[in-house]
CSV table of C-alpha atoms in Angstrom, one decimal:
chain,number,residue,atom,x,y,z
A,1,MET,CA,-14.5,-20.9,-14.9
A,2,ARG,CA,-16.6,-22.2,-11.8
A,3,THR,CA,-16.7,-20.4,-8.7
A,4,GLU,CA,-18.6,-20.9,-5.5
A,5,LEU,CA,-19.5,-17.7,-3.5
A,6,THR,CA,-21.4,-17.4,-0.4
A,7,VAL,CA,-23.2,-14.2,-0.5
A,8,ASN,CA,-25.1,-12.9,2.3
A,9,GLY,CA,-25.4,-16.5,3.6
A,10,THR,CA,-26.5,-18.2,0.1
A,11,VAL,CA,-24.3,-20.3,-1.8
A,12,HIS,CA,-24.2,-19.2,-5.4
A,13,VAL,CA,-22.3,-21.1,-8.1
A,14,LEU,CA,-21.0,-18.6,-11.0
A,15,GLU,CA,-19.6,-19.6,-14.5
A,16,ALA,CA,-17.9,-16.6,-15.5
A,17,ASP,CA,-14.9,-15.3,-17.5
A,18,PRO,CA,-11.8,-15.1,-15.2
A,19,ARG,CA,-11.8,-11.4,-15.9
A,20,THR,CA,-15.0,-10.8,-14.1
A,21,SER,CA,-14.5,-8.7,-10.9
A,22,LEU,CA,-16.2,-9.5,-7.8
A,23,LEU,CA,-18.1,-6.5,-8.3
A,24,ASP,CA,-19.4,-7.4,-11.8
A,25,ALA,CA,-20.2,-10.9,-10.5
A,26,LEU,CA,-22.2,-9.4,-7.7
A,27,ARG,CA,-24.1,-6.9,-9.9
A,28,HIS,CA,-24.5,-8.4,-13.2
A,29,HIS,CA,-24.2,-12.3,-12.4
A,30,LEU,CA,-26.3,-12.4,-9.0
A,31,GLY,CA,-28.4,-9.4,-9.5
A,32,LEU,CA,-27.1,-7.7,-6.3
A,33,THR,CA,-26.9,-4.1,-7.3
A,34,GLY,CA,-26.7,-2.4,-4.0
A,35,SER,CA,-22.7,-2.7,-4.3
A,36,LYS,CA,-22.1,0.3,-6.9
A,37,LYS,CA,-19.4,0.8,-9.4
A,38,GLY,CA,-17.9,4.3,-9.2
A,39,CYS,CA,-14.3,4.6,-10.5
A,40,ASP,CA,-13.6,1.0,-11.2
A,41,HIS,CA,-10.2,1.5,-9.8
A,42,GLY,CA,-10.2,1.1,-6.1
A,43,GLN,CA,-10.1,5.0,-5.7
A,44,CYS,CA,-13.7,5.7,-4.6
A,45,GLY,CA,-14.9,3.0,-2.2
A,46,ALA,CA,-18.4,2.8,-3.7
A,47,CYS,CA,-17.8,-1.1,-4.3
A,48,THR,CA,-16.8,-1.7,-0.7
A,49,VAL,CA,-17.9,-5.3,0.4
A,50,ILE,CA,-17.0,-7.5,3.3
A,51,VAL,CA,-15.2,-10.7,2.4
A,52,ASP,CA,-14.5,-13.0,5.4
A,53,GLY,CA,-15.0,-10.1,7.7
A,54,ARG,CA,-12.7,-7.8,5.9
A,55,ARG,CA,-13.7,-4.6,3.8
A,56,ILE,CA,-12.2,-4.6,0.4
A,57,ASN,CA,-12.7,-2.9,-3.0
A,58,SER,CA,-14.8,-5.5,-5.0
A,59,CYS,CA,-13.9,-4.0,-8.3
A,60,LEU,CA,-10.3,-4.7,-7.6
A,61,THR,CA,-10.5,-8.3,-7.3
A,62,LEU,CA,-11.2,-11.1,-9.3
A,63,ALA,CA,-14.4,-13.2,-8.4
A,64,CYS,CA,-12.6,-16.3,-9.0
A,65,MET,CA,-10.0,-15.7,-6.6
A,66,HIS,CA,-12.7,-15.7,-3.8
A,67,ASP,CA,-13.8,-19.2,-4.6
A,68,GLY,CA,-15.4,-20.6,-1.4
A,69,GLU,CA,-15.3,-17.5,0.5
A,70,ALA,CA,-18.1,-15.6,2.4
A,71,ILE,CA,-19.2,-12.1,1.1
A,72,THR,CA,-21.5,-9.5,2.7
A,73,THR,CA,-23.0,-6.8,0.7
A,74,ILE,CA,-25.2,-4.0,1.8
A,75,GLU,CA,-28.3,-6.3,1.0
A,76,GLY,CA,-26.8,-8.7,3.5
A,77,LEU,CA,-26.5,-5.9,6.4
A,78,GLY,CA,-30.2,-5.0,6.6
A,79,THR,CA,-33.4,-4.2,4.8
A,80,PRO,CA,-35.8,-1.2,4.6
A,81,VAL,CA,-37.9,-2.8,7.4
A,82,ALA,CA,-35.0,-4.1,9.4
A,83,MET,CA,-32.2,-1.8,9.2
A,84,ALA,CA,-28.8,-2.3,10.6
A,85,PRO,CA,-27.7,0.2,13.1
A,86,LEU,CA,-25.4,1.9,10.6
A,87,GLN,CA,-28.2,1.9,8.1
A,88,ALA,CA,-30.6,3.6,10.7
A,89,ALA,CA,-28.1,6.1,11.6
A,90,PHE,CA,-27.3,7.3,7.9
A,91,VAL,CA,-31.0,7.8,7.5
A,92,ASP,CA,-31.4,9.7,10.9
A,93,ARG,CA,-28.3,11.8,10.3
A,94,ASP,CA,-29.3,12.3,6.5
A,95,ALA,CA,-25.8,11.2,5.8
A,96,TYR,CA,-25.7,11.3,2.0
A,97,GLN,CA,-27.4,13.5,-0.8
A,98,CYS,CA,-27.3,11.3,-3.9
A,99,GLY,CA,-27.0,8.2,-2.2
A,100,TYR,CA,-24.6,6.7,-4.7
A,101,CYS,CA,-21.6,6.0,-2.4
A,102,THR,CA,-23.8,5.1,0.6
A,103,PRO,CA,-23.9,1.1,0.3
A,104,GLY,CA,-20.0,1.4,0.1
A,105,GLN,CA,-19.8,3.9,3.0
A,106,ILE,CA,-22.1,1.7,5.4
A,107,CYS,CA,-20.1,-1.8,4.4
A,108,SER,CA,-16.8,0.1,4.9
A,109,ALA,CA,-18.0,1.6,8.2
A,110,THR,CA,-19.4,-1.8,9.4
A,111,ALA,CA,-15.9,-3.4,9.1
A,112,MET,CA,-14.1,-0.4,10.2
A,113,LEU,CA,-15.8,-0.5,13.5
A,114,ASP,CA,-14.7,-4.0,13.9
A,115,GLU,CA,-11.2,-3.1,13.0
A,116,VAL,CA,-11.3,-0.3,16.0
A,117,ALA,CA,-12.7,-2.9,18.3
A,118,ALA,CA,-9.8,-5.3,17.3
A,119,GLY,CA,-7.4,-2.5,18.5
A,120,TRP,CA,-6.0,-1.5,15.0
A,121,PRO,CA,-4.3,1.9,15.1
A,122,SER,CA,-4.5,4.2,12.3
A,123,HIS,CA,-2.4,7.0,10.7
A,124,VAL,CA,-3.7,9.7,13.2
A,125,THR,CA,-3.6,7.4,16.3
A,126,ASP,CA,-1.2,8.8,18.8
A,127,ASP,CA,-0.1,5.8,20.6
A,128,LEU,CA,0.3,2.7,18.4
A,129,GLU,CA,0.1,0.4,21.3
A,130,ALA,CA,-2.9,1.9,23.1
A,131,ALA,CA,-6.6,1.0,22.4
A,132,PRO,CA,-7.7,3.5,19.7
A,133,ASP,CA,-10.5,6.1,20.7
A,134,LEU,CA,-13.0,6.9,18.0
A,135,SER,CA,-12.6,10.6,17.5
A,136,ASP,CA,-13.9,12.5,14.5
A,137,ALA,CA,-10.2,12.6,13.1
A,138,GLU,CA,-10.2,8.9,13.6
A,139,ILE,CA,-13.3,8.1,11.8
A,140,SER,CA,-12.5,10.4,9.1
A,141,GLU,CA,-8.8,9.0,8.5
A,142,ARG,CA,-10.4,5.3,8.8
A,143,MET,CA,-12.8,6.1,6.2
A,144,SER,CA,-10.6,8.0,3.7
A,145,GLY,CA,-11.0,5.1,1.3
A,146,ASN,CA,-14.7,6.1,0.7
A,147,LEU,CA,-15.3,9.2,-1.3
A,148,CYS,CA,-18.4,11.2,-1.4
A,149,ARG,CA,-18.8,13.7,-4.2
A,150,CYS,CA,-21.9,15.4,-2.7
A,151,SER,CA,-19.6,16.0,0.4
A,152,ALA,CA,-22.0,14.8,3.0
A,153,TYR,CA,-18.8,13.8,5.2
A,154,PRO,CA,-19.8,15.8,8.5
A,155,ASN,CA,-23.2,13.6,8.6
A,156,ILE,CA,-21.3,10.5,7.6
A,157,VAL,CA,-19.0,10.9,10.5
A,158,ALA,CA,-21.9,11.9,12.9
A,159,ALA,CA,-23.9,8.7,11.7
A,160,ILE,CA,-20.9,6.4,12.2
A,161,ARG,CA,-20.4,8.0,15.7
A,162,ASP,CA,-24.1,7.5,16.5
A,163,ALA,CA,-23.9,3.7,15.4
A,164,ALA,CA,-20.6,3.1,17.3
A,165,GLU,CA,-22.0,4.7,20.5
A,166,GLY,CA,-25.0,2.6,20.0
A,167,THR,CA,-27.4,5.7,20.1
A,168,ARG,CA,-29.2,4.2,17.1
B,1,MET,CA,-9.0,-6.1,-20.0
B,2,ARG,CA,-7.2,-8.5,-22.1
B,3,PRO,CA,-8.0,-12.2,-21.8
B,4,PHE,CA,-5.8,-14.3,-19.6
B,5,ASP,CA,-5.3,-17.7,-18.4
B,6,TYR,CA,-5.9,-18.1,-14.6
B,7,HIS,CA,-4.0,-20.7,-12.7
B,8,ARG,CA,-4.2,-21.2,-8.7
B,9,ALA,CA,-0.6,-22.3,-7.6
B,10,THR,CA,-0.4,-25.3,-5.3
B,11,SER,CA,3.3,-24.7,-4.1
B,12,SER,CA,5.8,-21.9,-4.4
B,13,ALA,CA,8.2,-24.0,-6.3
B,14,GLU,CA,5.2,-24.6,-8.9
B,15,ALA,CA,4.5,-21.1,-8.7
B,16,ALA,CA,7.9,-20.0,-9.5
B,17,ARG,CA,8.1,-22.6,-12.4
B,18,ALA,CA,4.8,-21.2,-13.8
B,19,VAL,CA,5.9,-17.6,-13.5
B,20,ALA,CA,9.2,-18.5,-15.5
B,21,ALA,CA,7.0,-18.8,-18.7
B,22,PRO,CA,7.0,-15.5,-20.8
B,23,GLY,CA,3.7,-13.6,-20.4
B,24,ALA,CA,3.1,-15.1,-16.9
B,25,THR,CA,2.6,-12.9,-13.7
B,26,VAL,CA,2.0,-13.4,-10.2
B,27,ILE,CA,-1.2,-12.2,-8.7
B,28,ALA,CA,-1.7,-11.9,-5.0
B,29,GLY,CA,-3.8,-9.1,-3.6
B,30,GLY,CA,-4.0,-7.7,-7.1
B,31,THR,CA,-4.8,-3.9,-6.0
B,32,ASN,CA,-2.1,-2.7,-8.5
B,33,LEU,CA,-2.1,-5.4,-10.9
B,34,LEU,CA,-5.7,-5.5,-12.0
B,35,ASP,CA,-6.0,-1.6,-11.9
B,36,LEU,CA,-2.9,-1.8,-14.6
B,37,MET,CA,-4.7,-4.7,-16.3
B,38,LYS,CA,-8.0,-2.9,-16.8
B,39,LEU,CA,-6.1,0.0,-18.5
B,40,GLU,CA,-4.2,-2.5,-20.6
B,41,VAL,CA,-1.0,-1.1,-19.1
B,42,MET,CA,-0.2,-4.6,-18.2
B,43,ALA,CA,-1.5,-7.5,-20.2
B,44,PRO,CA,-0.3,-10.7,-18.9
B,45,GLU,CA,-1.2,-13.9,-20.8
B,46,ARG,CA,-1.3,-16.1,-17.5
B,47,LEU,CA,-2.0,-15.1,-14.0
B,48,ILE,CA,-0.6,-17.3,-11.2
B,49,ASP,CA,-2.7,-16.9,-8.2
B,50,ILE,CA,-0.3,-17.5,-5.3
B,51,THR,CA,-2.9,-16.6,-2.6
B,52,ARG,CA,-3.9,-20.3,-1.3
B,53,LEU,CA,0.0,-20.9,-0.7
B,54,ASP,CA,1.0,-21.1,3.0
B,55,LEU,CA,3.2,-17.9,2.6
B,56,GLY,CA,1.2,-15.8,5.3
B,57,GLY,CA,2.2,-15.6,9.0
B,58,ILE,CA,4.6,-13.4,10.9
B,59,GLU,CA,7.2,-15.6,13.0
B,60,GLU,CA,9.9,-14.5,15.3
B,61,THR,CA,13.5,-15.5,14.0
B,62,GLY,CA,16.2,-17.2,16.0
B,63,ASP,CA,18.1,-13.9,16.3
B,64,GLY,CA,15.3,-11.8,17.7
B,65,GLY,CA,14.0,-10.5,14.4
B,66,LEU,CA,10.8,-11.1,12.4
B,67,ARG,CA,10.1,-13.1,9.3
B,68,ILE,CA,7.0,-11.7,7.4
B,69,GLY,CA,5.4,-14.1,4.9
B,70,THR,CA,5.0,-12.4,1.5
B,71,LEU,CA,1.1,-12.9,1.6
B,72,VAL,CA,0.8,-11.1,5.1
B,73,ARG,CA,-1.6,-8.2,4.3
B,74,ASN,CA,-0.4,-4.8,4.8
B,75,ALA,CA,-3.2,-4.1,7.5
B,76,ASP,CA,-2.2,-7.3,9.4
B,77,LEU,CA,1.2,-6.2,9.5
B,78,ALA,CA,0.4,-2.5,10.6
B,79,ALA,CA,-1.6,-4.0,13.4
B,80,ASP,CA,0.8,-6.9,14.4
B,81,ALA,CA,1.5,-6.1,18.2
B,82,ARG,CA,5.4,-7.0,17.7
B,83,VAL,CA,5.7,-4.6,14.8
B,84,ARG,CA,3.9,-1.8,16.8
B,85,ARG,CA,6.0,-2.3,19.7
B,86,ASP,CA,9.5,-3.0,18.1
B,87,TYR,CA,9.2,-1.6,14.7
B,88,PRO,CA,6.9,1.4,14.9
B,89,VAL,CA,8.2,3.0,11.9
B,90,LEU,CA,6.9,0.2,9.8
B,91,SER,CA,3.4,0.5,11.3
B,92,ARG,CA,3.3,4.1,10.8
B,93,ALA,CA,4.4,3.8,7.1
B,94,LEU,CA,1.8,1.3,6.3
B,95,LEU,CA,-0.8,3.2,8.0
B,96,ALA,CA,0.1,6.3,5.9
B,97,GLY,CA,-0.4,4.4,2.7
B,98,ALA,CA,-3.6,3.6,0.7
B,99,SER,CA,-7.0,3.0,2.5
B,100,GLY,CA,-8.5,0.5,4.9
B,101,GLN,CA,-9.8,-1.4,1.9
B,102,LEU,CA,-6.5,-1.6,0.0
B,103,ARG,CA,-4.4,-2.5,3.1
B,104,ASN,CA,-6.8,-5.3,3.7
B,105,LYS,CA,-5.9,-6.7,0.3
B,106,ALA,CA,-2.5,-5.6,-0.5
B,107,THR,CA,0.4,-8.1,0.4
B,108,THR,CA,3.9,-7.6,1.7
B,109,GLY,CA,5.6,-8.9,-1.4
B,110,GLY,CA,3.1,-7.2,-3.8
B,111,ASN,CA,3.9,-3.9,-2.1
B,112,LEU,CA,7.4,-4.2,-2.8
B,113,MET,CA,6.4,-5.2,-6.6
B,114,GLN,CA,4.0,-2.4,-7.2
B,115,ARG,CA,4.6,-0.2,-10.1
B,116,THR,CA,5.3,3.5,-10.4
B,117,ARG,CA,2.0,6.0,-10.3
B,118,CYS,CA,3.6,8.0,-13.0
B,119,TYR,CA,0.8,9.5,-15.1
B,120,TYR,CA,2.9,8.6,-18.5
B,121,PHE,CA,3.2,5.1,-17.5
B,122,TYR,CA,-0.5,4.9,-16.9
B,123,ASP,CA,-1.6,6.6,-20.2
B,124,THR,CA,-0.9,4.2,-23.1
B,125,ALA,CA,-1.3,6.9,-25.4
B,126,MET,CA,2.1,8.5,-24.2
B,127,PRO,CA,5.5,7.1,-24.7
B,128,CYS,CA,6.9,5.4,-21.8
B,129,ASN,CA,10.2,3.3,-21.7
B,130,LYS,CA,9.1,1.5,-18.6
B,131,ARG,CA,5.8,0.4,-20.4
B,132,GLU,CA,7.1,0.1,-23.8
B,133,PRO,CA,11.2,0.0,-23.8
B,134,GLY,CA,12.7,2.4,-26.5
B,135,SER,CA,9.4,4.6,-26.8
B,136,GLY,CA,10.8,7.6,-24.9
B,137,CYS,CA,9.8,9.3,-21.7
B,138,GLY,CA,6.6,11.2,-21.8
B,139,ALA,CA,7.3,12.8,-18.1
B,140,ILE,CA,10.5,14.6,-19.2
B,141,GLY,CA,9.4,17.9,-20.1
B,142,GLY,CA,5.7,17.0,-19.0
B,143,VAL,CA,3.8,17.4,-15.7
B,144,THR,CA,6.4,16.3,-13.1
B,145,ARG,CA,4.9,16.7,-9.7
B,146,LEU,CA,5.5,13.3,-8.5
B,147,HIS,CA,8.7,12.7,-10.1
B,148,ALA,CA,12.2,11.9,-9.1
B,149,ILE,CA,15.0,14.3,-8.0
B,150,LEU,CA,17.5,11.6,-7.4
B,151,GLY,CA,19.1,8.8,-9.3
B,152,ALA,CA,16.8,9.4,-12.4
B,153,SER,CA,18.1,8.9,-15.9
B,154,GLU,CA,17.2,10.4,-19.4
B,155,HIS,CA,15.3,7.3,-19.8
B,156,CYS,CA,12.9,7.4,-16.8
B,157,ILE,CA,12.2,10.0,-14.0
B,158,ALA,CA,9.3,7.8,-12.4
B,159,THR,CA,9.4,7.2,-8.5
B,160,HIS,CA,8.7,4.0,-6.4
B,161,PRO,CA,5.4,4.7,-4.6
B,162,SER,CA,5.7,2.5,-1.5
B,163,ASP,CA,5.5,3.9,1.8
B,164,MET,CA,6.2,0.3,3.5
B,165,ALA,CA,9.4,-0.3,1.6
B,166,VAL,CA,10.9,3.0,2.7
B,167,ALA,CA,10.2,1.9,6.4
B,168,LEU,CA,11.8,-1.6,5.6
B,169,LEU,CA,14.8,0.1,4.1
B,170,ALA,CA,15.7,1.9,7.2
B,171,LEU,CA,15.1,-1.2,9.2
B,172,ASP,CA,17.8,-3.1,7.1
B,173,ALA,CA,15.2,-5.7,5.8
B,174,THR,CA,16.1,-8.5,3.7
B,175,VAL,CA,13.8,-10.0,0.9
B,176,GLU,CA,13.6,-13.9,0.6
B,177,LEU,CA,13.3,-15.2,-3.1
B,178,GLU,CA,12.4,-18.8,-4.1
B,179,GLY,CA,13.3,-20.3,-7.6
B,180,PRO,CA,11.6,-23.0,-9.4
B,181,GLU,CA,13.5,-25.9,-8.2
B,182,GLY,CA,12.6,-24.6,-4.6
B,183,GLU,CA,16.1,-22.9,-4.3
B,184,GLY,CA,16.2,-19.8,-2.1
B,185,ARG,CA,18.4,-16.8,-1.9
B,186,SER,CA,18.2,-13.5,0.2
B,187,VAL,CA,18.6,-9.9,-1.1
B,188,PRO,CA,19.0,-6.9,1.0
B,189,LEU,CA,16.1,-4.7,0.4
B,190,ALA,CA,18.5,-1.9,-0.5
B,191,ASP,CA,19.7,-4.1,-3.6
B,192,PHE,CA,16.3,-5.5,-4.5
B,193,HIS,CA,15.0,-2.4,-6.5
B,194,ARG,CA,17.1,-0.8,-9.4
B,195,LEU,CA,17.8,2.5,-10.6
B,196,PRO,CA,16.2,3.3,-14.1
B,197,GLY,CA,19.4,3.7,-16.1
B,198,ASP,CA,18.7,2.7,-19.7
B,199,THR,CA,16.4,-0.3,-18.7
B,200,PRO,CA,13.7,1.3,-16.7
B,201,HIS,CA,11.4,-1.6,-17.4
B,202,ILE,CA,13.6,-3.7,-15.1
B,203,GLU,CA,12.5,-2.6,-11.7
B,204,THR,CA,14.0,-5.3,-9.4
B,205,VAL,CA,16.6,-7.9,-9.2
B,206,LEU,CA,13.9,-10.6,-9.4
B,207,GLN,CA,14.7,-13.1,-11.9
B,208,PRO,CA,12.2,-15.0,-14.2
B,209,GLY,CA,11.2,-17.9,-12.2
B,210,GLU,CA,11.7,-16.5,-9.0
B,211,ILE,CA,9.0,-15.4,-6.5
B,212,ILE,CA,9.1,-13.4,-3.2
B,213,THR,CA,8.4,-15.8,-0.1
B,214,ALA,CA,9.1,-13.4,2.9
B,215,VAL,CA,10.7,-10.3,4.2
B,216,THR,CA,12.9,-10.6,7.2
B,217,LEU,CA,13.8,-7.9,9.9
B,218,PRO,CA,16.9,-7.9,11.9
B,219,PRO,CA,16.2,-7.6,15.8
B,220,PRO,CA,14.8,-4.4,16.7
B,221,VAL,CA,17.2,-1.3,17.3
B,222,ARG,CA,16.7,0.4,20.5
B,223,GLY,CA,16.0,4.3,19.9
B,224,ARG,CA,13.3,6.4,18.2
B,225,GLN,CA,11.5,5.5,15.0
B,226,VAL,CA,9.7,8.1,12.8
B,227,TYR,CA,8.0,8.1,9.8
B,228,ARG,CA,6.9,11.2,8.1
B,229,LYS,CA,5.1,11.7,4.9
B,230,VAL,CA,4.1,14.9,3.1
B,231,ARG,CA,1.4,14.4,0.3
B,232,ASP,CA,-1.1,16.5,-1.5
B,233,ARG,CA,-4.1,15.7,0.8
B,234,ALA,CA,-4.2,14.4,4.4
B,235,SER,CA,-5.0,10.8,3.7
B,236,TYR,CA,-5.0,8.4,0.8
B,237,ALA,CA,-2.5,9.9,-1.6
B,238,PHE,CA,1.0,9.1,-2.5
B,239,ALA,CA,4.0,10.6,-0.9
B,240,LEU,CA,5.7,13.7,-2.4
B,241,VAL,CA,8.5,13.2,0.1
B,242,SER,CA,8.5,10.7,2.7
B,243,VAL,CA,11.3,10.0,5.5
B,244,ALA,CA,11.6,6.9,7.6
B,245,ALA,CA,14.1,7.3,10.5
B,246,VAL,CA,15.7,4.9,13.0
B,247,VAL,CA,17.7,7.1,15.5
B,248,ARG,CA,19.5,6.1,18.8
B,249,MET,CA,20.8,8.8,21.0
B,250,GLU,CA,23.7,8.1,23.5
B,251,ASP,CA,25.1,10.8,25.8
B,252,GLY,CA,23.6,13.8,23.8
B,253,ARG,CA,25.1,12.4,20.6
B,254,ILE,CA,23.6,10.4,17.5
B,255,ALA,CA,24.9,6.8,18.0
B,256,HIS,CA,22.8,5.3,15.2
B,257,ALA,CA,21.0,6.8,12.3
B,258,ALA,CA,19.0,4.9,9.5
B,259,LEU,CA,17.3,7.2,7.4
B,260,ALA,CA,15.3,6.3,4.1
B,261,PHE,CA,13.3,8.4,1.9
B,262,GLY,CA,10.3,7.9,-0.3
B,263,GLY,CA,9.0,10.0,-3.3
B,264,LEU,CA,12.5,10.9,-4.3
B,265,ALA,CA,13.8,8.2,-6.6
B,266,HIS,CA,13.0,5.2,-8.8
B,267,LYS,CA,13.5,3.2,-5.6
B,268,PRO,CA,13.3,3.8,-1.8
B,269,TRP,CA,16.4,6.0,-1.4
B,270,ARG,CA,19.3,5.6,1.2
B,271,ASP,CA,22.5,7.2,1.4
B,272,PRO,CA,24.9,6.1,3.9
B,273,ALA,CA,27.1,9.3,3.5
B,274,VAL,CA,24.2,11.2,5.3
B,275,GLU,CA,24.1,8.7,8.1
B,276,ASP,CA,27.8,8.7,8.4
B,277,LEU,CA,27.9,12.5,8.8
B,278,LEU,CA,25.3,12.4,11.6
B,279,VAL,CA,26.7,9.6,13.8
B,280,GLY,CA,28.8,10.7,16.6
B,281,GLU,CA,27.8,14.3,16.5
B,282,ALA,CA,25.3,16.3,18.8
B,283,PRO,CA,22.1,17.1,17.2
B,284,SER,CA,22.0,20.9,15.9
B,285,GLU,CA,20.2,22.8,13.2
B,286,ALA,CA,23.7,23.2,11.5
B,287,LEU,CA,24.4,19.5,11.5
B,288,PHE,CA,20.7,18.8,10.1
B,289,ASP,CA,21.5,21.3,7.3
B,290,ARG,CA,24.7,19.6,6.4
B,291,ALA,CA,22.9,16.3,6.3
B,292,ALA,CA,20.4,17.9,3.8
B,293,ASP,CA,23.2,19.3,1.7
B,294,ARG,CA,24.9,15.7,1.5
B,295,LEU,CA,21.5,14.2,0.6
B,296,LEU,CA,20.5,16.7,-1.8
B,297,ALA,CA,24.0,17.3,-3.3
B,298,ASP,CA,23.3,15.6,-6.6
B,299,ALA,CA,19.5,16.4,-6.6
B,300,ARG,CA,18.0,17.7,-9.9
B,301,GLY,CA,14.3,19.1,-10.5
B,302,GLN,CA,12.5,18.6,-13.6
B,303,GLY,CA,10.6,21.8,-13.1
B,304,GLY,CA,7.3,20.6,-11.6
B,305,ASN,CA,9.0,18.8,-9.0
B,306,ASP,CA,11.7,21.5,-8.2
B,307,PHE,CA,9.6,22.0,-4.9
B,308,LYS,CA,10.8,18.4,-3.9
B,309,ILE,CA,14.3,19.9,-3.2
B,310,PRO,CA,13.6,22.2,-0.5
B,311,LEU,CA,10.6,20.1,0.7
B,312,ALA,CA,13.1,17.1,1.2
B,313,ARG,CA,15.4,19.3,3.3
B,314,ARG,CA,12.7,20.8,5.3
B,315,THR,CA,11.3,17.0,5.8
B,316,LEU,CA,14.5,15.7,6.9
B,317,LYS,CA,15.3,18.4,9.2
B,318,ALA,CA,12.0,18.1,11.0
B,319,VAL,CA,12.4,14.4,11.4
B,320,LEU,CA,15.9,14.8,12.7
B,321,ALA,CA,14.7,17.2,15.1
B,322,ASP,CA,11.9,15.1,16.2
B,323,ALA,CA,13.9,11.8,16.4
B,324,THR,CA,17.1,13.2,18.2
B,325,ARG,CA,14.9,15.1,20.7
B,326,GLU,CA,12.7,12.6,21.8
B,327,ALA,CA,15.5,9.8,21.8
B,328,ALA,CA,17.5,11.9,24.2
B,329,ALA,CA,14.7,12.4,26.6
């Protein structure tokens, strides 16, 4: 079926089986292979993209359900010569080993910092009504939907902290 | 994934009519349904996409409660200022569930309709009365760490996985349904989910041709609200045991106690006898033990989940100590 997606600012018209996940549409139909397929069941977060400002698991949604919506993938956040602050922070902090989860980590962290800025609490926030601070415990909890099998978590938390504090 | 027809609904009544057809299923957030479709645990012939309908939004009701549209995402509900202020147990339960990405997709109605995470329901090579009625229960005698200790049957020992529904149950929420002629009805959440009995494949009282349109909360209860979830890892895991409590103290005695439990049964569990036993009494460890005795009087382990019986006792007692201490202060 026909689906129109605006990906990283460019309009694409897709003709695909309704079973096509948003992740497969991005990777196989549009050639944007930055978003990764890990578990394909919403458990690992490697496929995380930002849809209309929200981070979601692109493997667990149908492309056709996003007709007319705006999607940002890792390719839309920055380039090797013009990295986004989070991308630069991940490089600087060596916040990966194999790198497979990294695009999902960075897309997730990008939207997560917006959620903090909007005042959303998390499971570890003491006061539901206060503006959340960005402690290491908060970063870990808010990023728990992104697994890193190399366990680069300490450096991932440090990189996100750097980017959030604008030190990058 | 098996092929299906995709239909984007244009009104709630039209969606209800479309979903009355055999093989048709509503899709909203899709975070559980698509997972199950990939595994062919579910294989709907037709998906009715309701996400373009005007069924979102959180509105105040005339009596001081809140009406939560079925399409309100878990993330938005948890972050809503009124929910955080007046129904904190609901925010806490939502934030204890899933991940940031999933909460951005999962909806209020979809959360109520999600299926069990029983390993044997997910494994199409195993028998499951829920997936294939009459085939038997693979879980009984198997690996039962996640399974029920209350209200189970010889046909099914699965648990309901929701955190949100446990909090909603303690808050006396009502589920609003709409039928194919646009006719509505309201069902207390306590009556929405069913125990397994000999029909574990029928999980709710939702009839063919009905869709959930909203969940309504009564005016907030003064007092202390607590949600405590015990799980195998610190984040992003289903509950082994969870307790939602809404407790109000007056003059050192418990004036109101609403307690709901997750991880224990095929539905979010509430036992009025436990609450009756607490109301009018001064908090004490002996009282909390009597409440746990009452809650767990009919509890039965399956071997791998025997630990849930003492765990439920300890979790309930800890929650009651917390809720009564702070409410008294």
